[in-house]
Amino acid sequence: MSRENALVTAQWVEDHLDDGSIVLIEVDEDTTSYDKGHIKGAIKLDWKTDLQDPVRRDFVNKEQFEQLLGGRGVSDTDTVVLYGGNNNWFAAYAYWYFKLYGHDDVKLLDGGRKKWELDSRELVADVPSPEAKTYTAKDQDLSIRAFRDETVEAIGVKNLIDVRSPDEFAGRLLAPAHLPQEQAQRGGHIPTAGNVPWSKSANDDGTFRSDDELKQLYADAGLDTSKDTIAYCRIGERSSHTWFVLHEILELDNVKNYDGSWTEYGSLIGVPVALGDEPGEA
Amino acid sequence: MCGATQGGPSLEGIDLSKEAVIQGVVTKGDEPVGNAYVRLLDKTGEFTAEVPTSATGQFRFFAGPGEWTLRTLAPRIDPVDRSVVAQVGSVAEVVVAV
């Protein structure tokens, strides 16, 4: 993958609005934003009700994913272009999720919904009703998904990148500042993790920074590109965004997203936790 | 900062004793701006969170106590920065005119 293959510009999307081989999908943290207007022809996926198992804390399984997408008129050979608000936060999560189930041709709209809106491009109210298609997913690609035991074993061995805000990293906040703070788990971070807030990889308009700026950003945080990397955040969405930067734009091998993230790790008994602004010792 | 009845969205159902709320409304002239984005930057200028405004121009953050900057982006305007101080147990109401 590369920047050219993984990203498309707002102008490219506008030029391809009537191309039937391209499926536009909006995935937003604020799941009502699609209903207020969306890019013409786009369908919506709800990161919570569509992409998470309603009972267990896990993703929908392969069969559920196939039914979900086939039912929304998406086939596994379509070009899927994802976009969303907040610097593509949840769209990047959906991108990683599509890759987890082996969808080859998936792209992000650089800058997402915000860039589209700030460019004053058209949003429409019409909700498309495409005919169902057959979607065949692959087994989960676990080379891009980290679980808790692997993450604990990575302390002092692999690169750990905590992509939350500095206040969450240090333990001063337990959630992003636009969400209520009433979590029960402990604050802090995984010892030895570097803190590179996910948002540093994006410009104010939501587009990704240049390759050189991105390389410098992670080099400054001590990322050793000769080692494997695990990115995490609070619930695995922001770290999907960083996974996208490291694995898809900068083309680093062996980068995983720990989707359990701090809400799992910070509730485990017996694991080490570091407080404050420094990475801490292994 | 203006009074509690103007500006931000309703606080019904939120336990204010545990939260340091920053909220308000983005306006242009006398009209609310429903397609703006408000970014919350910490005291070092680091991005912390971002929300789109509601159809009525409103936004809200649950911040920590301290000094923050609100950076507002909207179509065809330059970004507007406003500084604000948040405290647990209180609501900082901000009107951002763009």
Short mmCIF file of C-alpha atoms in Angstrom, two decimals:
data_model
loop_
_atom_site.label_atom_id
_atom_site.label_comp_id
_atom_site.label_asym_id
_atom_site.label_seq_id
_atom_site.Cartn_x
_atom_site.Cartn_y
_atom_site.Cartn_z
CA MET A 1 0.00 0.00 0.00
CA SER A 2 1.09 3.59 -0.42
CA ARG A 3 -0.26 7.10 -0.06
CA GLU A 4 -1.25 7.06 -3.76
CA ASN A 5 -3.20 3.81 -3.39
CA ALA A 6 -4.74 4.39 0.02
CA LEU A 7 -5.88 8.01 -0.27
CA VAL A 8 -8.04 9.91 -2.73
CA THR A 9 -8.61 13.65 -2.82
CA ALA A 10 -11.94 15.44 -2.46
CA GLN A 11 -11.64 16.50 -6.09
CA TRP A 12 -11.13 12.88 -7.18
CA VAL A 13 -14.28 11.88 -5.30
CA GLU A 14 -16.23 14.75 -6.84
CA ASP A 15 -15.03 13.67 -10.29
CA HIS A 16 -16.16 10.07 -9.66
CA LEU A 17 -19.56 10.68 -8.05
CA ASP A 18 -21.38 8.89 -10.88
CA ASP A 19 -18.94 5.99 -11.20
CA GLY A 20 -20.93 2.84 -10.42
CA SER A 21 -17.88 0.78 -9.45
CA ILE A 22 -17.14 3.05 -6.50
CA VAL A 23 -19.03 2.81 -3.23
CA LEU A 24 -18.84 5.84 -0.94
CA ILE A 25 -19.39 5.07 2.73
CA GLU A 26 -19.64 7.62 5.56
CA VAL A 27 -18.52 6.39 8.98
CA ASP A 28 -18.74 9.01 11.68
CA GLU A 29 -18.23 9.22 15.38
CA ASP A 30 -21.38 11.35 15.42
CA THR A 31 -23.64 8.81 13.75
CA THR A 32 -26.30 11.45 13.06
CA SER A 33 -24.06 13.56 10.82
CA TYR A 34 -24.92 11.46 7.73
CA ASP A 35 -28.57 12.25 8.30
CA LYS A 36 -27.83 15.99 8.21
CA GLY A 37 -26.41 15.64 4.69
CA HIS A 38 -23.79 13.46 3.01
CA ILE A 39 -21.84 13.13 -0.22
CA LYS A 40 -24.12 12.19 -3.08
CA GLY A 41 -24.61 8.44 -3.36
CA ALA A 42 -22.89 7.66 -0.06
CA ILE A 43 -24.26 5.00 2.27
CA LYS A 44 -23.73 4.98 6.03
CA LEU A 45 -22.15 2.51 8.40
CA ASP A 46 -22.66 2.98 12.14
CA TRP A 47 -19.41 2.14 13.95
CA LYS A 48 -21.31 0.95 16.99
CA THR A 49 -24.54 -0.71 15.83
CA ASP A 50 -23.16 -2.08 12.54
CA LEU A 51 -19.52 -2.86 13.29
CA GLN A 52 -19.60 -4.07 16.90
CA ASP A 53 -21.14 -7.24 18.23
CA PRO A 54 -24.28 -6.29 20.16
CA VAL A 55 -23.48 -8.61 23.09
CA ARG A 56 -19.78 -9.42 23.41
CA ARG A 57 -17.09 -6.75 23.28
CA ASP A 58 -15.76 -7.68 19.85
CA PHE A 59 -16.28 -7.07 16.17
CA VAL A 60 -19.05 -8.64 14.15
CA ASN A 61 -17.92 -12.00 12.78
CA LYS A 62 -17.16 -12.79 9.16
CA GLU A 63 -20.70 -13.92 8.35
CA GLN A 64 -22.23 -10.86 10.00
CA PHE A 65 -19.84 -8.60 8.07
CA GLU A 66 -20.78 -10.32 4.80
CA GLN A 67 -24.49 -9.89 5.51
CA LEU A 68 -24.03 -6.28 6.57
CA LEU A 69 -22.18 -5.20 3.45
CA GLY A 70 -24.02 -7.37 0.97
CA GLY A 71 -27.28 -6.04 2.36
CA ARG A 72 -26.08 -2.46 1.87
CA GLY A 73 -25.28 -3.15 -1.80
CA VAL A 74 -21.51 -3.57 -1.45
CA SER A 75 -19.53 -6.38 -3.09
CA ASP A 76 -16.02 -7.42 -2.13
CA THR A 77 -14.74 -6.41 -5.57
CA ASP A 78 -16.07 -2.83 -5.33
CA THR A 79 -13.77 0.13 -4.76
CA VAL A 80 -14.81 1.36 -1.33
CA VAL A 81 -14.06 4.98 -0.45
CA LEU A 82 -14.54 5.82 3.22
CA TYR A 83 -14.92 9.24 4.75
CA GLY A 84 -16.02 10.72 8.04
CA GLY A 85 -15.65 13.58 10.47
CA ASN A 86 -12.95 14.37 12.99
CA ASN A 87 -9.97 13.86 10.65
CA ASN A 88 -11.44 10.56 9.41
CA TRP A 89 -11.16 9.13 12.90
CA PHE A 90 -13.89 6.53 12.50
CA ALA A 91 -13.46 6.23 8.75
CA ALA A 92 -9.86 5.13 9.36
CA TYR A 93 -11.20 2.61 11.86
CA ALA A 94 -13.57 1.29 9.17
CA TYR A 95 -10.66 1.20 6.70
CA TRP A 96 -8.66 -0.98 9.10
CA TYR A 97 -11.78 -3.10 9.68
CA PHE A 98 -12.27 -3.64 5.92
CA LYS A 99 -8.61 -4.64 5.66
CA LEU A 100 -9.05 -6.99 8.64
CA TYR A 101 -11.68 -8.85 6.62
CA GLY A 102 -9.51 -8.81 3.49
CA HIS A 103 -11.19 -6.14 1.34
CA ASP A 104 -8.51 -5.31 -1.23
CA ASP A 105 -9.69 -2.09 -2.80
CA VAL A 106 -10.47 0.38 -0.03
CA LYS A 107 -9.45 4.02 0.19
CA LEU A 108 -9.85 7.03 2.46
CA LEU A 109 -11.02 10.44 1.30
CA ASP A 110 -8.11 12.63 2.45
CA GLY A 111 -9.48 15.15 4.95
CA GLY A 112 -12.80 13.36 5.21
CA ARG A 113 -16.08 15.10 5.72
CA LYS A 114 -14.48 18.19 7.24
CA LYS A 115 -12.32 18.89 4.18
CA TRP A 116 -15.36 18.33 1.95
CA GLU A 117 -17.42 20.79 4.01
CA LEU A 118 -14.66 23.38 4.33
CA ASP A 119 -14.31 23.24 0.52
CA SER A 120 -18.06 24.04 0.36
CA ARG A 121 -18.69 20.92 -1.74
CA GLU A 122 -22.22 19.63 -2.08
CA LEU A 123 -23.96 17.50 0.56
CA VAL A 124 -27.33 15.92 -0.19
CA ALA A 125 -30.21 14.49 1.83
CA ASP A 126 -31.19 11.69 -0.59
CA VAL A 127 -30.49 8.28 0.90
CA PRO A 128 -29.63 5.72 -1.80
CA SER A 129 -31.29 2.31 -1.72
CA PRO A 130 -28.93 0.05 -3.67
CA GLU A 131 -29.84 -3.55 -4.47
CA ALA A 132 -28.26 -6.23 -2.30
CA LYS A 133 -25.08 -7.86 -3.58
CA THR A 134 -23.03 -10.86 -2.55
CA TYR A 135 -20.13 -9.95 -0.28
CA THR A 136 -17.50 -12.57 0.49
CA ALA A 137 -15.13 -11.70 3.32
CA LYS A 138 -11.86 -13.41 4.17
CA ASP A 139 -10.83 -14.67 7.59
CA GLN A 140 -9.53 -11.91 9.86
CA ASP A 141 -5.98 -10.86 8.97
CA LEU A 142 -4.48 -11.07 12.44
CA SER A 143 -1.19 -9.62 11.20
CA ILE A 144 -2.79 -6.19 11.71
CA ARG A 145 -4.69 -6.87 14.99
CA ALA A 146 -3.01 -7.11 18.40
CA PHE A 147 -4.57 -8.68 21.50
CA ARG A 148 -3.82 -8.00 25.15
CA ASP A 149 -1.27 -10.76 25.88
CA GLU A 150 0.80 -9.77 22.88
CA THR A 151 0.64 -6.16 23.99
CA VAL A 152 1.83 -6.96 27.53
CA GLU A 153 4.70 -9.02 26.05
CA ALA A 154 5.62 -6.08 23.81
CA ILE A 155 6.62 -3.90 26.79
CA GLY A 156 10.31 -3.09 26.36
CA VAL A 157 10.49 -5.28 23.22
CA LYS A 158 8.40 -3.70 20.45
CA ASN A 159 7.43 -0.13 19.68
CA LEU A 160 4.32 0.81 21.64
CA ILE A 161 2.63 3.97 20.41
CA ASP A 162 -0.05 5.54 22.57
CA VAL A 163 -1.95 7.85 20.23
CA ARG A 164 -4.26 9.49 22.80
CA SER A 165 -3.98 13.11 23.85
CA PRO A 166 -1.17 14.02 26.30
CA ASP A 167 -3.67 14.39 29.16
CA GLU A 168 -5.07 10.90 28.57
CA PHE A 169 -1.53 9.47 28.25
CA ALA A 170 -0.51 10.99 31.57
CA GLY A 171 -3.66 9.81 33.35
CA ARG A 172 -5.18 13.27 33.82
CA LEU A 173 -8.17 12.49 31.56
CA LEU A 174 -9.77 9.10 30.91
CA ALA A 175 -11.49 9.89 27.62
CA PRO A 176 -11.29 12.42 24.82
CA ALA A 177 -12.46 15.83 25.94
CA HIS A 178 -15.69 15.84 24.01
CA LEU A 179 -16.92 12.71 25.79
CA PRO A 180 -18.03 12.33 29.42
CA GLN A 181 -15.20 11.20 31.69
CA GLU A 182 -16.98 8.56 33.79
CA GLN A 183 -14.88 5.48 33.08
CA ALA A 184 -14.10 3.09 35.95
CA GLN A 185 -10.67 1.91 34.79
CA ARG A 186 -7.33 3.34 35.89
CA GLY A 187 -5.70 6.22 34.08
CA GLY A 188 -2.20 6.15 32.65
CA HIS A 189 -0.41 4.29 29.86
CA ILE A 190 1.46 1.10 29.02
CA PRO A 191 5.06 1.45 30.27
CA THR A 192 7.60 2.27 27.54
CA ALA A 193 4.91 3.58 25.17
CA GLY A 194 5.70 6.73 23.26
CA ASN A 195 2.95 9.34 23.04
CA VAL A 196 2.23 10.54 19.53
CA PRO A 197 -1.30 11.93 19.55
CA TRP A 198 -3.08 10.65 16.45
CA SER A 199 -4.12 14.18 15.54
CA LYS A 200 -0.50 15.25 14.98
CA SER A 201 -0.55 13.29 11.74
CA ALA A 202 -3.28 15.52 10.30
CA ASN A 203 -3.40 19.12 9.20
CA ASP A 204 -6.10 21.42 10.61
CA ASP A 205 -8.30 20.65 7.59
CA GLY A 206 -8.09 16.92 8.31
CA THR A 207 -5.77 15.93 5.44
CA PHE A 208 -2.72 13.86 6.30
CA ARG A 209 0.62 15.61 6.67
CA SER A 210 3.37 14.98 4.11
CA ASP A 211 5.44 11.79 4.21
CA ASP A 212 8.50 13.72 5.40
CA GLU A 213 6.58 15.40 8.22
CA LEU A 214 5.08 12.06 9.27
CA LYS A 215 8.46 10.30 9.27
CA GLN A 216 9.92 13.08 11.39
CA LEU A 217 7.00 12.95 13.81
CA TYR A 218 7.52 9.27 14.64
CA ALA A 219 11.32 9.49 14.53
CA ASP A 220 11.15 12.28 17.14
CA ALA A 221 9.06 9.97 19.34
CA GLY A 222 11.74 7.29 19.14
CA LEU A 223 9.94 4.88 16.85
CA ASP A 224 12.48 2.22 15.84
CA THR A 225 11.49 1.13 12.35
CA SER A 226 13.51 -2.07 12.69
CA LYS A 227 11.04 -3.29 15.34
CA ASP A 228 7.41 -4.35 15.17
CA THR A 229 4.88 -1.76 16.33
CA ILE A 230 1.60 -1.85 18.25
CA ALA A 231 -0.60 1.25 18.30
CA TYR A 232 -3.34 1.76 20.86
CA CYS A 233 -5.69 4.45 22.13
CA ARG A 234 -8.84 4.22 24.27
CA ILE A 235 -11.15 2.00 22.21
CA GLY A 236 -9.08 1.30 19.08
CA GLU A 237 -10.41 3.93 16.71
CA ARG A 238 -7.79 6.66 16.91
CA SER A 239 -5.08 3.99 16.78
CA SER A 240 -6.60 2.74 13.50
CA HIS A 241 -5.86 6.22 12.17
CA THR A 242 -2.22 5.89 13.28
CA TRP A 243 -2.09 2.32 11.92
CA PHE A 244 -3.20 3.82 8.60
CA VAL A 245 -0.36 6.36 8.72
CA LEU A 246 2.34 3.85 9.65
CA HIS A 247 1.22 0.86 7.59
CA GLU A 248 -0.54 2.39 4.58
CA ILE A 249 1.13 5.77 4.05
CA LEU A 250 4.66 5.17 5.39
CA GLU A 251 4.52 1.49 4.39
CA LEU A 252 6.07 0.08 7.57
CA ASP A 253 5.75 -3.68 7.98
CA ASN A 254 4.41 -5.37 11.08
CA VAL A 255 2.21 -2.66 12.50
CA LYS A 256 -0.78 -3.82 14.55
CA ASN A 257 -3.72 -2.04 16.06
CA TYR A 258 -4.57 -3.10 19.64
CA ASP A 259 -8.32 -2.51 19.48
CA GLY A 260 -8.86 -3.49 23.12
CA SER A 261 -6.75 -0.43 23.88
CA TRP A 262 -6.85 1.44 27.16
CA THR A 263 -10.39 0.49 28.12
CA GLU A 264 -9.19 -3.13 28.22
CA TYR A 265 -5.58 -2.67 29.36
CA GLY A 266 -6.45 -0.10 32.05
CA SER A 267 -8.93 -2.54 33.58
CA LEU A 268 -6.62 -5.59 33.69
CA ILE A 269 -5.37 -6.90 37.02
CA GLY A 270 -1.65 -7.58 37.29
CA VAL A 271 -0.31 -5.48 34.43
CA PRO A 272 2.10 -2.55 34.87
CA VAL A 273 0.83 1.00 34.40
CA ALA A 274 2.88 4.18 34.03
CA LEU A 275 1.60 7.60 35.11
CA GLY A 276 2.73 11.03 33.98
CA ASP A 277 4.20 12.42 30.81
CA GLU A 278 7.22 10.07 30.50
CA PRO A 279 7.10 6.61 28.85
CA GLY A 280 8.29 4.83 32.01
CA GLU A 281 10.48 1.75 32.49
CA ALA A 282 9.86 -1.82 31.30
CA MET B 1 -18.49 34.18 28.91
CA CYS B 2 -22.19 34.68 28.97
CA GLY B 3 -24.95 33.43 31.22
CA ALA B 4 -25.94 29.79 31.59
CA THR B 5 -29.15 29.99 29.65
CA GLN B 6 -27.57 31.15 26.41
CA GLY B 7 -25.13 29.40 24.10
CA GLY B 8 -24.35 25.72 24.50
CA PRO B 9 -26.59 22.67 24.32
CA SER B 10 -28.84 21.51 27.16
CA LEU B 11 -27.02 20.07 30.19
CA GLU B 12 -29.88 17.81 31.21
CA GLY B 13 -28.66 14.42 32.42
CA ILE B 14 -25.03 15.45 32.96
CA ASP B 15 -23.47 15.26 36.43
CA LEU B 16 -21.80 18.66 36.46
CA SER B 17 -20.11 18.05 39.82
CA LYS B 18 -17.63 15.71 38.04
CA GLU B 19 -17.15 17.53 34.76
CA ALA B 20 -15.31 20.64 33.55
CA VAL B 21 -17.58 21.63 30.68
CA ILE B 22 -16.69 24.05 27.89
CA GLN B 23 -19.55 24.72 25.53
CA GLY B 24 -21.13 27.40 23.44
CA VAL B 25 -22.30 28.47 20.05
CA VAL B 26 -20.65 29.58 16.80
CA THR B 27 -22.31 32.57 15.16
CA LYS B 28 -21.88 34.67 12.04
CA GLY B 29 -23.74 37.95 12.36
CA ASP B 30 -26.88 36.95 14.24
CA GLU B 31 -27.05 33.47 12.69
CA PRO B 32 -25.75 30.23 14.20
CA VAL B 33 -23.16 28.40 12.04
CA GLY B 34 -24.20 24.76 11.70
CA ASN B 35 -21.30 23.60 9.52
CA ALA B 36 -18.35 24.71 11.62
CA TYR B 37 -15.75 22.57 13.39
CA VAL B 38 -14.50 23.48 16.87
CA ARG B 39 -11.11 22.14 17.95
CA LEU B 40 -10.04 22.05 21.60
CA LEU B 41 -6.32 22.73 22.08
CA ASP B 42 -4.56 22.32 25.41
CA LYS B 43 -2.34 24.95 27.04
CA THR B 44 0.62 23.90 24.87
CA GLY B 45 -1.45 24.22 21.71
CA GLU B 46 -1.78 20.45 21.34
CA PHE B 47 -4.99 19.21 19.74
CA THR B 48 -7.21 17.44 22.23
CA ALA B 49 -10.60 17.04 20.57
CA GLU B 50 -12.79 18.31 17.78
CA VAL B 51 -16.55 18.44 17.29
CA PRO B 52 -18.76 19.59 14.44
CA THR B 53 -21.32 22.19 15.47
CA SER B 54 -24.97 21.17 15.63
CA ALA B 55 -27.56 22.55 13.24
CA THR B 56 -28.03 25.34 15.78
CA GLY B 57 -24.30 26.09 15.91
CA GLN B 58 -23.70 24.50 19.32
CA PHE B 59 -20.74 22.52 20.63
CA ARG B 60 -19.55 21.00 23.93
CA PHE B 61 -16.38 19.55 25.45
CA PHE B 62 -15.75 17.72 28.71
CA ALA B 63 -12.31 19.11 29.43
CA GLY B 64 -10.04 18.99 32.46
CA PRO B 65 -9.51 22.03 34.69
CA GLY B 66 -7.17 24.60 33.22
CA GLU B 67 -6.54 26.86 30.25
CA TRP B 68 -7.70 25.80 26.80
CA THR B 69 -8.00 27.30 23.34
CA LEU B 70 -10.99 26.83 21.04
CA ARG B 71 -10.05 26.94 17.34
CA THR B 72 -13.06 27.30 15.07
CA LEU B 73 -12.97 26.36 11.37
CA ALA B 74 -15.81 27.12 8.97
CA PRO B 75 -16.12 27.37 5.19
CA ARG B 76 -14.60 30.50 3.66
CA ILE B 77 -13.31 32.04 6.90
CA ASP B 78 -9.90 32.09 8.57
CA PRO B 79 -9.65 30.00 11.76
CA VAL B 80 -10.76 31.88 14.91
CA ASP B 81 -9.01 31.17 18.25
CA ARG B 82 -10.61 31.88 21.64
CA SER B 83 -9.00 31.12 25.01
CA VAL B 84 -11.12 29.73 27.83
CA VAL B 85 -10.60 28.48 31.39
CA ALA B 86 -12.40 25.32 32.55
CA GLN B 87 -13.14 24.23 36.13
CA VAL B 88 -14.67 21.02 37.47
CA GLY B 89 -18.22 21.74 38.57
CA SER B 90 -18.76 24.68 36.28
CA VAL B 91 -19.72 25.38 32.70
CA ALA B 92 -17.62 27.76 30.63
CA GLU B 93 -19.96 29.25 28.03
CA VAL B 94 -18.34 30.72 24.93
CA VAL B 95 -19.83 32.53 21.96
CA VAL B 96 -17.50 32.30 18.96
CA ALA B 97 -18.22 34.93 16.32
CA VAL B 98 -16.69 34.13 12.93
#
